[in-house]
Coordinates of C-alpha atoms and ligand atoms in Angstrom, one line a residue:
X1 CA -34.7 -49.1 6.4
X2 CA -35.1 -50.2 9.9
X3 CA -33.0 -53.4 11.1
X4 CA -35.1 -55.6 13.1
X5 CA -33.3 -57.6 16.2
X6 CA -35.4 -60.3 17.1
X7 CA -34.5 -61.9 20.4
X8 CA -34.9 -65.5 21.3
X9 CA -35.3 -68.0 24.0
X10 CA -33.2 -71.1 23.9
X11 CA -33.8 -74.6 25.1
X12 CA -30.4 -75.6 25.2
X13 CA -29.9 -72.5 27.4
X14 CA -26.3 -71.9 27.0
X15 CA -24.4 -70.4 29.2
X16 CA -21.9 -67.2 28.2
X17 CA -18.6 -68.5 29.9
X18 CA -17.2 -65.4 32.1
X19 CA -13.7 -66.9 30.8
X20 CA -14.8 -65.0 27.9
X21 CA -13.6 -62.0 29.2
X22 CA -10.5 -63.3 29.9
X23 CA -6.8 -61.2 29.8
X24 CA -3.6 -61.7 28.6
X25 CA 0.0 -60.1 30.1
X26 CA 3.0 -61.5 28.5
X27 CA 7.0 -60.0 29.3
X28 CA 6.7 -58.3 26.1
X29 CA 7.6 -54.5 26.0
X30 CA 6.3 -52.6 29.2
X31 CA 2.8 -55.0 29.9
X32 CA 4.8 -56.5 33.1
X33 CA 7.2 -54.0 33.6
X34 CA 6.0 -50.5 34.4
X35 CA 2.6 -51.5 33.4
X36 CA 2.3 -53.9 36.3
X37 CA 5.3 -54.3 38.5
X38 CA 7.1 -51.0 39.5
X39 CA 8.7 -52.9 42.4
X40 CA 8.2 -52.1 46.1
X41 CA 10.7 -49.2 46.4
X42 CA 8.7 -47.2 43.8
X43 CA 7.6 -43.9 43.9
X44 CA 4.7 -44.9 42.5
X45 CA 2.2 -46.6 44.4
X46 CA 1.8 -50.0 45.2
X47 CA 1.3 -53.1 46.8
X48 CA 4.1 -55.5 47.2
X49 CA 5.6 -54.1 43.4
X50 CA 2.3 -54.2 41.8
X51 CA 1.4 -50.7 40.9
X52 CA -2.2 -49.9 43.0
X53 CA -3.7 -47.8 40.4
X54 CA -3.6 -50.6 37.7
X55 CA -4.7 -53.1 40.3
X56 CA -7.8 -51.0 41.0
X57 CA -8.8 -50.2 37.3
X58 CA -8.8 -53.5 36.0
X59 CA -10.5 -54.9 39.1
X60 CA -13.9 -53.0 37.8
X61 CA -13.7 -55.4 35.0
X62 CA -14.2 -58.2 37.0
X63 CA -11.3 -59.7 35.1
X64 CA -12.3 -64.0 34.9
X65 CA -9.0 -65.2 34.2
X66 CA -4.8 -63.9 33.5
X67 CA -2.9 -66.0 31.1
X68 CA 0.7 -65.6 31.3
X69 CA 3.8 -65.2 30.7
X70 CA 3.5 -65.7 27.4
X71 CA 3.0 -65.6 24.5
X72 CA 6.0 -66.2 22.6
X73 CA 8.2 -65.7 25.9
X74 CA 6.4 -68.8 27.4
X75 CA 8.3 -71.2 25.3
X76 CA 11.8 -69.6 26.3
X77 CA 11.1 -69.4 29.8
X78 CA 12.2 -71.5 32.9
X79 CA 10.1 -70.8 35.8
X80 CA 12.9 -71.5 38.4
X81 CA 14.7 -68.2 36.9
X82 CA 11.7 -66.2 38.4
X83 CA 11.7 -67.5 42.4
X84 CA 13.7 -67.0 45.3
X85 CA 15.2 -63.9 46.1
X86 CA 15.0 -61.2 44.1
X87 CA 18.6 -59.9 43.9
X88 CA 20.1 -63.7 43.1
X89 CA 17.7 -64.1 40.1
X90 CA 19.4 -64.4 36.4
X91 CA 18.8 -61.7 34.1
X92 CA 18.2 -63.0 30.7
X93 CA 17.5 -62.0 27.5
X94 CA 14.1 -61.7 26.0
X95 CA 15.1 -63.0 22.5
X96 CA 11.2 -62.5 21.0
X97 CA 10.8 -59.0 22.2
X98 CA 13.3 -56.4 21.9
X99 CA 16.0 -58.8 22.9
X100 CA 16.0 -56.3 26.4
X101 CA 17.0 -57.6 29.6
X102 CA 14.6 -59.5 31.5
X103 CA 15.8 -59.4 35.4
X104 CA 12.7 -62.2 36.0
X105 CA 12.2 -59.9 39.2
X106 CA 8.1 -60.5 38.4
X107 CA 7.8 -64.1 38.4
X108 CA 5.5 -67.2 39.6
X109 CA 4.6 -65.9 43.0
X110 CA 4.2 -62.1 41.8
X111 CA 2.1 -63.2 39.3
X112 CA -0.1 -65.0 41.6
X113 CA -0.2 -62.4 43.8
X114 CA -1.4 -60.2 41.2
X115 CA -4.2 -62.3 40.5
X116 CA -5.0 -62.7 43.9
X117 CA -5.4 -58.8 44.1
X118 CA -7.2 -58.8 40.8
X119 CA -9.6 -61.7 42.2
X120 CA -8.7 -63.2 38.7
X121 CA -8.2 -66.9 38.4
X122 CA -4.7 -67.6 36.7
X123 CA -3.6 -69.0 33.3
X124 CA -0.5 -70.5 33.1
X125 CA 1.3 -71.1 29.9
X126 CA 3.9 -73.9 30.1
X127 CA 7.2 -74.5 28.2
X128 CA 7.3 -77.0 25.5
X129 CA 9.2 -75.1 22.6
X130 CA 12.5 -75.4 24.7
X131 CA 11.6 -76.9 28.4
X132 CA 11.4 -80.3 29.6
X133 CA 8.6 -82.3 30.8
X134 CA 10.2 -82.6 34.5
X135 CA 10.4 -79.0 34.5
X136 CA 6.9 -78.6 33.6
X137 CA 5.6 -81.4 36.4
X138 CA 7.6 -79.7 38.7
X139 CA 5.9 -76.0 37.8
X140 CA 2.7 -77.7 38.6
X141 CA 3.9 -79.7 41.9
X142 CA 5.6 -76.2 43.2
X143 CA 2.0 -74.0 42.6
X144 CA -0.2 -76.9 44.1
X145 CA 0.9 -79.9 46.1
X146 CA -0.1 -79.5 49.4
X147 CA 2.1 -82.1 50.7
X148 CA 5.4 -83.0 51.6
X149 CA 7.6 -82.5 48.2
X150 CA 10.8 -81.0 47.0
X151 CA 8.7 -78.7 45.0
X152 CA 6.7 -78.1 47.5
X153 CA 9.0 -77.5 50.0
X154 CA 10.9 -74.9 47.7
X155 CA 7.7 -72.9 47.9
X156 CA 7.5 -73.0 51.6
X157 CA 11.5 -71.8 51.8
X158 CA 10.4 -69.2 49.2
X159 CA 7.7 -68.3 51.4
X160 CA 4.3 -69.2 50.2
X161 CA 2.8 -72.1 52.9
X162 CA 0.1 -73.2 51.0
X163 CA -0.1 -74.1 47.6
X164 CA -2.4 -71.5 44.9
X165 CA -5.5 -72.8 42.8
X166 CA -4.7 -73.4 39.4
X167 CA -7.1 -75.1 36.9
X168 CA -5.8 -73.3 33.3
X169 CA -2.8 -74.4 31.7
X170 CA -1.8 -74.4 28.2
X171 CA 0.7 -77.2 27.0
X172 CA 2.8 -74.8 24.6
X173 CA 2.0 -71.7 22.3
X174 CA 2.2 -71.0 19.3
X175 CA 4.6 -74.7 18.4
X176 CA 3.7 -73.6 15.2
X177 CA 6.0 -70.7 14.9
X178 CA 7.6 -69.1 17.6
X179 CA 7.2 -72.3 20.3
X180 CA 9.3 -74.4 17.6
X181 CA 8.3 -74.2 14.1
X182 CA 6.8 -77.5 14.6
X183 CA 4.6 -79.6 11.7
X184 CA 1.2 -80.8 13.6
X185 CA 1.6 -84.1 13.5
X186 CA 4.9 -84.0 15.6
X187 CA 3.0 -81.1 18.5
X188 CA 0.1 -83.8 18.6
X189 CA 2.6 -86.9 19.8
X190 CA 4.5 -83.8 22.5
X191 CA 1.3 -82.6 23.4
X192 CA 0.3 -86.1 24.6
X193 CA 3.5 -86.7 26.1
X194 CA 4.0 -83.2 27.9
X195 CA 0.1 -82.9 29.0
X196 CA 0.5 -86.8 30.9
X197 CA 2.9 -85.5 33.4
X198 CA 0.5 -82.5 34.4
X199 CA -0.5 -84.1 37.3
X200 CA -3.5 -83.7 39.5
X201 CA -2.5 -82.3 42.9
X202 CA -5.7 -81.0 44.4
X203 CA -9.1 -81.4 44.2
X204 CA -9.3 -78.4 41.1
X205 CA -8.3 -80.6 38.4
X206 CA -6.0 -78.9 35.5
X207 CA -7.9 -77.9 32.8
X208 CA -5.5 -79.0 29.9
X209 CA -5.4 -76.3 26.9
X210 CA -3.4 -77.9 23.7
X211 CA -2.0 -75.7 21.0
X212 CA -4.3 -74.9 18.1
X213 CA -4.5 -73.5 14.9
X214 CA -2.9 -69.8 13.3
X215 CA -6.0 -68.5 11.8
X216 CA -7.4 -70.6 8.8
X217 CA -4.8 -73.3 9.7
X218 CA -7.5 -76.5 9.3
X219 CA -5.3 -79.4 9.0
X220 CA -3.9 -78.4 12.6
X221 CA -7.3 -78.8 14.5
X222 CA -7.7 -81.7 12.3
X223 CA -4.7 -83.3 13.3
X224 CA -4.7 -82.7 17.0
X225 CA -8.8 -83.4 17.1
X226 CA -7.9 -86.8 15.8
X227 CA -4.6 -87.4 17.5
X228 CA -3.7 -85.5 20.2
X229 CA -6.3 -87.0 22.1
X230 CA -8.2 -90.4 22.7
X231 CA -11.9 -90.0 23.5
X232 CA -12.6 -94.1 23.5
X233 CA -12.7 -95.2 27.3
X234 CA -10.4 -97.6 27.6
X235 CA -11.3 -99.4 30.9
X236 CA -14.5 -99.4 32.5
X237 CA -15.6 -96.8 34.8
X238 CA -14.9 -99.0 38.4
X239 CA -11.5 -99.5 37.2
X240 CA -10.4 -96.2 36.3
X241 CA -8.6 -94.6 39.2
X242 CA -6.2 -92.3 40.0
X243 CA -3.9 -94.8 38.6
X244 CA -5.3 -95.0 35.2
X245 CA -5.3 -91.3 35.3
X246 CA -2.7 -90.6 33.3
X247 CA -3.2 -93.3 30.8
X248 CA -5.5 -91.2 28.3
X249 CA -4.4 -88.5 26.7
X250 CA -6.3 -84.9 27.8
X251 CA -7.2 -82.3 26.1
X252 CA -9.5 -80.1 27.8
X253 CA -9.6 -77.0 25.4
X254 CA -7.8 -76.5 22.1
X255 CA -6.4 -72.6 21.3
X256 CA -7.4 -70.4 18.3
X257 CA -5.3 -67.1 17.3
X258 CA -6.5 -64.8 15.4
X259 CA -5.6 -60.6 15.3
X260 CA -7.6 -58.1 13.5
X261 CA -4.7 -57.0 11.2
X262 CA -2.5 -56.4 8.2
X263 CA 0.3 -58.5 8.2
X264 CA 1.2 -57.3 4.6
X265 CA 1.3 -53.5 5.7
X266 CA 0.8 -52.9 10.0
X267 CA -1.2 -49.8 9.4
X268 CA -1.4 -46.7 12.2
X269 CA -3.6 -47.2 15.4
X270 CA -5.2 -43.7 14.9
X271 CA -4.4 -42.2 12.0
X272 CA -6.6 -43.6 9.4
X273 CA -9.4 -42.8 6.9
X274 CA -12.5 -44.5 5.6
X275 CA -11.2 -47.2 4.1
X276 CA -9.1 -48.4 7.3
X277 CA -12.2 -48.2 9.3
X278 CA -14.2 -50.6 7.4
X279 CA -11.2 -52.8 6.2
X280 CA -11.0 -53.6 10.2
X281 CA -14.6 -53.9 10.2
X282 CA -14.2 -56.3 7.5
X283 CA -10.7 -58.4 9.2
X284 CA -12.7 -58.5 12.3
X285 CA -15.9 -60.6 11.4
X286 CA -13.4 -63.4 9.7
X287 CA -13.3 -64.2 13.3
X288 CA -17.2 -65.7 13.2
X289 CA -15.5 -67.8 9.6
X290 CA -12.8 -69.2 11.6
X291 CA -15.5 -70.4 14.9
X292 CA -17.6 -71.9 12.3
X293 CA -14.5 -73.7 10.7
X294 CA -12.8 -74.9 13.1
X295 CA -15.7 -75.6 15.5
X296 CA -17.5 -78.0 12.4
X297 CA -14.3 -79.8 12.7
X298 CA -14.0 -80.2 16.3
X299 CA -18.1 -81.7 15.8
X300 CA -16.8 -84.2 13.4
X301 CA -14.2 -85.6 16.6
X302 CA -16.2 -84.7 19.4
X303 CA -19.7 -84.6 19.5
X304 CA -20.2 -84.1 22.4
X305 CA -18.3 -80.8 23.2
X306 CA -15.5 -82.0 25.8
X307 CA -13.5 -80.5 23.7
X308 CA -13.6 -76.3 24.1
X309 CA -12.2 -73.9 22.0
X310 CA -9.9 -71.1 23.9
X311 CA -9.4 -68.1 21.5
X312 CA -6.4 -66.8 23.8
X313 CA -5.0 -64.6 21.6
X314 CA -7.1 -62.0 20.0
X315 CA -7.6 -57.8 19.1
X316 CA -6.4 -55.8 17.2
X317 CA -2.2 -55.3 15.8
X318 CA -1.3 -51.8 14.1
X319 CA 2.3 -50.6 13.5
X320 CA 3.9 -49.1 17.1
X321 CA 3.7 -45.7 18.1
X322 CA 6.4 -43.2 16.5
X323 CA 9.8 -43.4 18.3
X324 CA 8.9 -46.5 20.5
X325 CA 10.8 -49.7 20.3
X326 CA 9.1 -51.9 17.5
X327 CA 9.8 -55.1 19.7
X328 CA 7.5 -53.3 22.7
X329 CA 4.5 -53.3 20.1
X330 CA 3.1 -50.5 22.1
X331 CA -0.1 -48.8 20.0
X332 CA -2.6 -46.7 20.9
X333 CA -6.3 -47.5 21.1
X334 CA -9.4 -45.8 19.2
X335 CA -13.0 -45.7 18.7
X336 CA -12.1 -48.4 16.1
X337 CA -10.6 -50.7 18.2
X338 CA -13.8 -50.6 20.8
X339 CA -16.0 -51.8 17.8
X340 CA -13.3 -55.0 16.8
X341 CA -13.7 -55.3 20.5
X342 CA -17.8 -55.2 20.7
X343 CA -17.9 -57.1 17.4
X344 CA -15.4 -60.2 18.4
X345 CA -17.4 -60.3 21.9
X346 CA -20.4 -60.7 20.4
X347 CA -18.8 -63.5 18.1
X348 CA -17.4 -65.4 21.5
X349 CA -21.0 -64.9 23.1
X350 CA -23.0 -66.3 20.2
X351 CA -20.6 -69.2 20.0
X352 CA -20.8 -69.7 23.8
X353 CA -21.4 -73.6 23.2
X354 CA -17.7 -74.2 22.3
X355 CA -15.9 -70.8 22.9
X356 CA -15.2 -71.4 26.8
X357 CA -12.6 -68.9 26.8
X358 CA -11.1 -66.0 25.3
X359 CA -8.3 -63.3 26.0
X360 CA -7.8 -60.2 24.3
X361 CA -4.0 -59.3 23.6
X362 CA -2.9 -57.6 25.5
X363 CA -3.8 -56.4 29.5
X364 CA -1.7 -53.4 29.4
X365 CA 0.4 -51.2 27.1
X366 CA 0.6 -54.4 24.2
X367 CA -1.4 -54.3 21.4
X368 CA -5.3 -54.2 21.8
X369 CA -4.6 -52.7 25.5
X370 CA -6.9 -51.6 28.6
X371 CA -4.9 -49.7 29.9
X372 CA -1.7 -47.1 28.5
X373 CA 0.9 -46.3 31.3
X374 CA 3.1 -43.2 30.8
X375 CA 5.2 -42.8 34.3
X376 CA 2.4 -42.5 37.0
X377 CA -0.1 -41.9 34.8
X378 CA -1.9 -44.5 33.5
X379 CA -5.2 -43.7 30.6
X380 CA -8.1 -46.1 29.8
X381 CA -8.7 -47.3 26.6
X382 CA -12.1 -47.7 24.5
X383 CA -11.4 -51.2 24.5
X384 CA -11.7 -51.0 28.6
X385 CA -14.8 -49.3 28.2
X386 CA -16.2 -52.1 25.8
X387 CA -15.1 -54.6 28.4
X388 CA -16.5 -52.7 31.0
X389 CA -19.9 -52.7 29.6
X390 CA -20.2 -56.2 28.5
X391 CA -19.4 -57.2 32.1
X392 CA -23.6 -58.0 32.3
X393 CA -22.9 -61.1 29.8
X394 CA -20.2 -62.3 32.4
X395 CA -22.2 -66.1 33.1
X396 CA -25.3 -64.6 31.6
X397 CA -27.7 -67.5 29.7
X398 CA -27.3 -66.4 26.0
X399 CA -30.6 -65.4 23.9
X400 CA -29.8 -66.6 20.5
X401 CA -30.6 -63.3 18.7
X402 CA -31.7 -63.0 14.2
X403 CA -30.7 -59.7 13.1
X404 CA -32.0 -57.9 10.0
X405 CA -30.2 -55.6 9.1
X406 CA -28.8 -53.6 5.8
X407 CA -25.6 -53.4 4.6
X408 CA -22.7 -50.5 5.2
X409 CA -21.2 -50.2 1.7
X410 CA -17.9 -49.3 0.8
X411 CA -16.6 -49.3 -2.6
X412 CA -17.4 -52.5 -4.1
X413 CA -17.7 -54.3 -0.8
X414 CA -20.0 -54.2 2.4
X415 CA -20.2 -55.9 5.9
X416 CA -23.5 -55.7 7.9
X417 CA -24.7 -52.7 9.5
X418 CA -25.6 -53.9 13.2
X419 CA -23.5 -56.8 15.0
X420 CA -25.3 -58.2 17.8
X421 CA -25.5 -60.5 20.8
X422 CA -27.9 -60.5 24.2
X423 CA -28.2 -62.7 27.0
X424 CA -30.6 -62.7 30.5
X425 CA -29.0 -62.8 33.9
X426 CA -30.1 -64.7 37.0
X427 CA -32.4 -61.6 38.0
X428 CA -34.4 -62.1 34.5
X429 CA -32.4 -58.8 33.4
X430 CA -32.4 -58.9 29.6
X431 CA -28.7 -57.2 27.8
X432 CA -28.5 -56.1 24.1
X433 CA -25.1 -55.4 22.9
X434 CA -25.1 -53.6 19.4
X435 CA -22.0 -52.2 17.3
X436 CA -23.0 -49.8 14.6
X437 CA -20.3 -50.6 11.9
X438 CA -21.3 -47.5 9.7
X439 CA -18.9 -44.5 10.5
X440 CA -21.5 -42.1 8.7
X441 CA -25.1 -43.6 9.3
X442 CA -27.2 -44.2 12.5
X443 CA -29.3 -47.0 12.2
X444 CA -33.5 -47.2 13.5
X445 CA -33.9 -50.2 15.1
X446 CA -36.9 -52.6 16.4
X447 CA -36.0 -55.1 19.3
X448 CA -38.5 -57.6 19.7
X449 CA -38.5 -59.3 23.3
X450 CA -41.4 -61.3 23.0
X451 CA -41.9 -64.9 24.6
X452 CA -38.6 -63.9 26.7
X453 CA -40.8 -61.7 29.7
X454 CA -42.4 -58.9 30.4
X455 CA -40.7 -55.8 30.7
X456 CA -41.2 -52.6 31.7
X457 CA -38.8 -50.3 32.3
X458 CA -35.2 -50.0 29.2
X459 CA -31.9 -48.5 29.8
X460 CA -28.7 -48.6 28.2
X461 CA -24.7 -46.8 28.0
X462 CA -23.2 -46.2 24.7
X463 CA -19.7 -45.8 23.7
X464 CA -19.3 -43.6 20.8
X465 CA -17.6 -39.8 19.6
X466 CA -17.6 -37.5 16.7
X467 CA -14.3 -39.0 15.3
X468 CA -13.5 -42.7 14.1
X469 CA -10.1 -42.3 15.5
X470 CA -10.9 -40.6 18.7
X471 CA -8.8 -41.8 21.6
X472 CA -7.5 -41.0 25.0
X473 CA -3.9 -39.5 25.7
X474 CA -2.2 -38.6 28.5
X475 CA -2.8 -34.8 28.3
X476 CA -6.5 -35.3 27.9
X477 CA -7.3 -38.6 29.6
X478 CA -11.2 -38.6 29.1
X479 CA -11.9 -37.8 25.5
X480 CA -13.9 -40.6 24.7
X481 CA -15.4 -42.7 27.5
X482 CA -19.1 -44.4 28.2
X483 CA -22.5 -42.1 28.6
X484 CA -25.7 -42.9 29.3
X485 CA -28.0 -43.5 26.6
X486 CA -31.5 -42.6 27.3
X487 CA -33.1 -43.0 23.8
X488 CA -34.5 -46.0 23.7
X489 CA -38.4 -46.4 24.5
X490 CA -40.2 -49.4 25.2
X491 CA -43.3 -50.8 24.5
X492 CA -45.1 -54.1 24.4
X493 CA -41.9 -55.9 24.8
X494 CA -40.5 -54.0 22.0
X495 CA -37.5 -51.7 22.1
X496 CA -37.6 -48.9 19.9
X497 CA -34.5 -46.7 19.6
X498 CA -31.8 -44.8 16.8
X499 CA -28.2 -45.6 17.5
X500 CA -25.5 -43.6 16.1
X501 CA -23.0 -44.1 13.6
X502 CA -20.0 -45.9 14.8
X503 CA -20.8 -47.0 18.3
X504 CA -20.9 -50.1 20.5
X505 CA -24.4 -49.7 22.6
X506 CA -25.6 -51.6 25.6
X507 CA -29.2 -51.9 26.1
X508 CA -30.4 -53.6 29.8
X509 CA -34.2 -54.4 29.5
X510 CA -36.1 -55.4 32.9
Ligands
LIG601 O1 0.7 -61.2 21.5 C1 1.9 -61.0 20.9 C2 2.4 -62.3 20.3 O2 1.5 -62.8 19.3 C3 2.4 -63.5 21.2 O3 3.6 -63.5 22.0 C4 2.4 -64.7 20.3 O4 1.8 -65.8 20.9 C5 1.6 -64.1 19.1 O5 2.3 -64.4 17.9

């Protein structure tokens, strides 16, 4: 059978939120340290500690947004541990992760910096599991009050004149479980109290993210839709000013987390068979259940879609690497993992009119990683090269796409064959991108562009190899990377074209 794509044009012309392809670097194992900061005496190159051949990988990804530093760290960490000088900062333990030493040598203005030299806008995770509020009014008062202030005068002493542009911050994570073990109901009444003292500085307003739901955890958004913030206007427009500001609770976007994986049995990153191929498959389109779930509840409570959803905190989670430390949650990255990473994409994309943002756990050398680091060396991922394609959706208007398509059986059970999303840039380009979920089948497939343009000319790069568990390693660093795919043929506005077994395909049309 031959799966048909038919492509649409929208009204509502939605647009794909760069913030999609957003990143996450937590102190957890060696993402920070060694992954990113090597300090400035290194042997290894860099630019004021952050390691120059990292800083120039990730930059082809055009990277949207960095949230950090946690994570689970974020709710045991005190931002005033990580300025001033170097040598007179505490070293603490990092209870979550190892329970190693963390000598908070990388902290607010290093990260900063590193998103300055990623051009990446930052994502700052506050402490609510065991900070104050002051201390969290003061974290924002330090990064951007351009005034006269203590906290802004500690940030001159340390060296930084004028303050940095945040908008993202996240009121918590995970108050659930490891920011508290908190029930719902008592996270809604600190999230309105917390998010009131995040005050507006400057003329980029915070974008406030509350704590959401673990998976299929319903009664959470329920609760903190209905109660963690106020959507009726309490005074009339003329009267609300700067000193009203603070009198309605905020909630600008509301966090999902969801990982591809088996909690009752972490299985291996590469070695696998069959049946851990399509049970990943499987794991990783519960992510389009959830968005429909929790996004019909958000509809119920806001209408109107103030309210966004942030998935920040997703990928894939297998048991570490032999002989690593299993608090460093260092894996290794396969063929498999670039298809969880095509697949939940195009689930983000398709839900682009509440999914505002997303970021894939984690940047470097954690979990669902871009990049591995061994020493000097550093390796990219299949996951990079996913993120690398799908750059063209980056702010792209989405073109709701109906796929048919058969099924990929295995045993008794069976996902979909193709998993699809496309969108159309600002120079009328038109992108496919397809993941072939079948490990042993390529698939014929009939794109119809009609009503969207006319086209004449179709290109496209593929990500694919021989083996569902090829990866790169450090001894042969370019085993499975993108190639052009020149296959495809068009005519009349319709793409014609095979794509292989177990691949992640990007088609441009123009
Ligand atoms: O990404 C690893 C951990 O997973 C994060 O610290 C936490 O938020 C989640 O449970």
């Amino acid at each position: 059978m031959t799966s048909i794509i038919n492509v649409h044009n929208s009204e509502k012309k939605e647009v794909i939120s760069r913030h999609i392809y957003g990143h996450f670097a937590e102190h957890l194992g060696r993402c920070i340290y060694e992954g990113i900061w090597v300090g400035e005496d290194s042997p290894i190159p860099n630019t004021r500690g952050i390691r120059n051949d990292v800083v120039e990988a990730l930059r082809k990804l055009e990277i949207p947004n960095l949230r950090w530093p946690g994570g689970c760290f974020a709710d045991e960490y005190h931002w005033k541990d990580g300025i001033g000088p170097r040598e007179d900062r505490p070293s603490i333990i990092n209870n979550n992760w190892g329970k190693v030493v963390e000598n908070n040598h990388f902290g607010t203005h290093e990260f900063l910096d590193l998103c300055e030299q990623l051009d990446t806008e930052p994502y700052i995770c506050g402490n609510v599991g065991s900070g104050t509020v002051q201390e969290m009014q003061e974290w924002i008062e330090y990064i951007t009050f351009d005034g006269k202030s203590p906290m802004a005068d500690l940030r001159k002493k340390n060296g930084r004149e004028k303050p940095w542009k945040l908008k993202y911050f996240g009121i918590g994570n995970e108050n659930w479980g490891c920011g508290g073990k908190m029930k719902v109901e008592y996270y809604a009444d600190l999230y309105r109290r917390y998010q009131n003292f995040v005050r507006n500085y400057s003329d980029t307003p915070i974008y406030k993210i509350a704590v959401g739901p673990s998976e299929a955890d319903y009664h959470w958004t329920e609760v903190m839709m209905r109660e963690g913030t106020d959507r009726t206007e309490p005074f009339p427009d003329e009267v609300v000013t700067d000193i009203w500001e603070h009198h309605r609770p905020e909630m600008d976007g509301i966090a999902l987390h969801y990982y591809t994986r088996n909690r009752a049995n972490y299985d291996s990153a590469t070695e696998f068979t069959e049946d851990k191929w399509f049970d990943y498959m499987k794991r990783t389109l519960v992510m389009e259940e959830l968005i429909e779930k929790h996004t019909a509840i958000m509809d119920k409570y806001d209408p109107e879609k103030t309210v966004d959803l942030i998935v920040d905190e997703w990928g894939t989670w297998f048991k570490v690497e032999p002989g690593t430390n299993p608090g460093f949650l260092y894996q290794q990255n396969t063929l498999r993992d670039a298809l969880v990473a095509g697949i939940n994409l195009n689930i983000f994309n398709n839900r682009c009119d509440r999914v505002h943002m997303a970021n894939v756990a984690q940047m470097i050398n954690v979990l669902q990683a871009m990049i591995l680091t061994e020493g000097e060396k550093i390796i990219l991922t299949p996951s990079y090269h996913v993120f690398e394609m799908y750059k063209v959706h980056h702010d792209a208007t989405l073109l709701p796409v109906s796929v048919d398509t058969g099924t990929y059986e295995y045993g008794e059970d069976s996902v979909p064959i193709l998993n699809v999303s496309a969108s159309q840039d600002d120079s009328g380009k038109v992108h496919i991108s397809v993941c072939n979920l079948d490990p042993n089948h390529s698939e014929e497939i009939t794109c119809n562009l009609e009503g969207i343009g006319s086209f004449s000319s179709v290109s496209g790069r593929i990500l694919t190899a021989e083996a569902m568990n090829e990866h790169n390693t450090f001894t042969d660093p370019n085993r499975i990377e993108t190639k052009a795919f020149n296959e495809a043929e068009l005519r009349d506005n319709v793409v014609s074209l095979t794509i292989p077994s177990k691949s992640v395909l990007v088609i441009e049309v123009q």
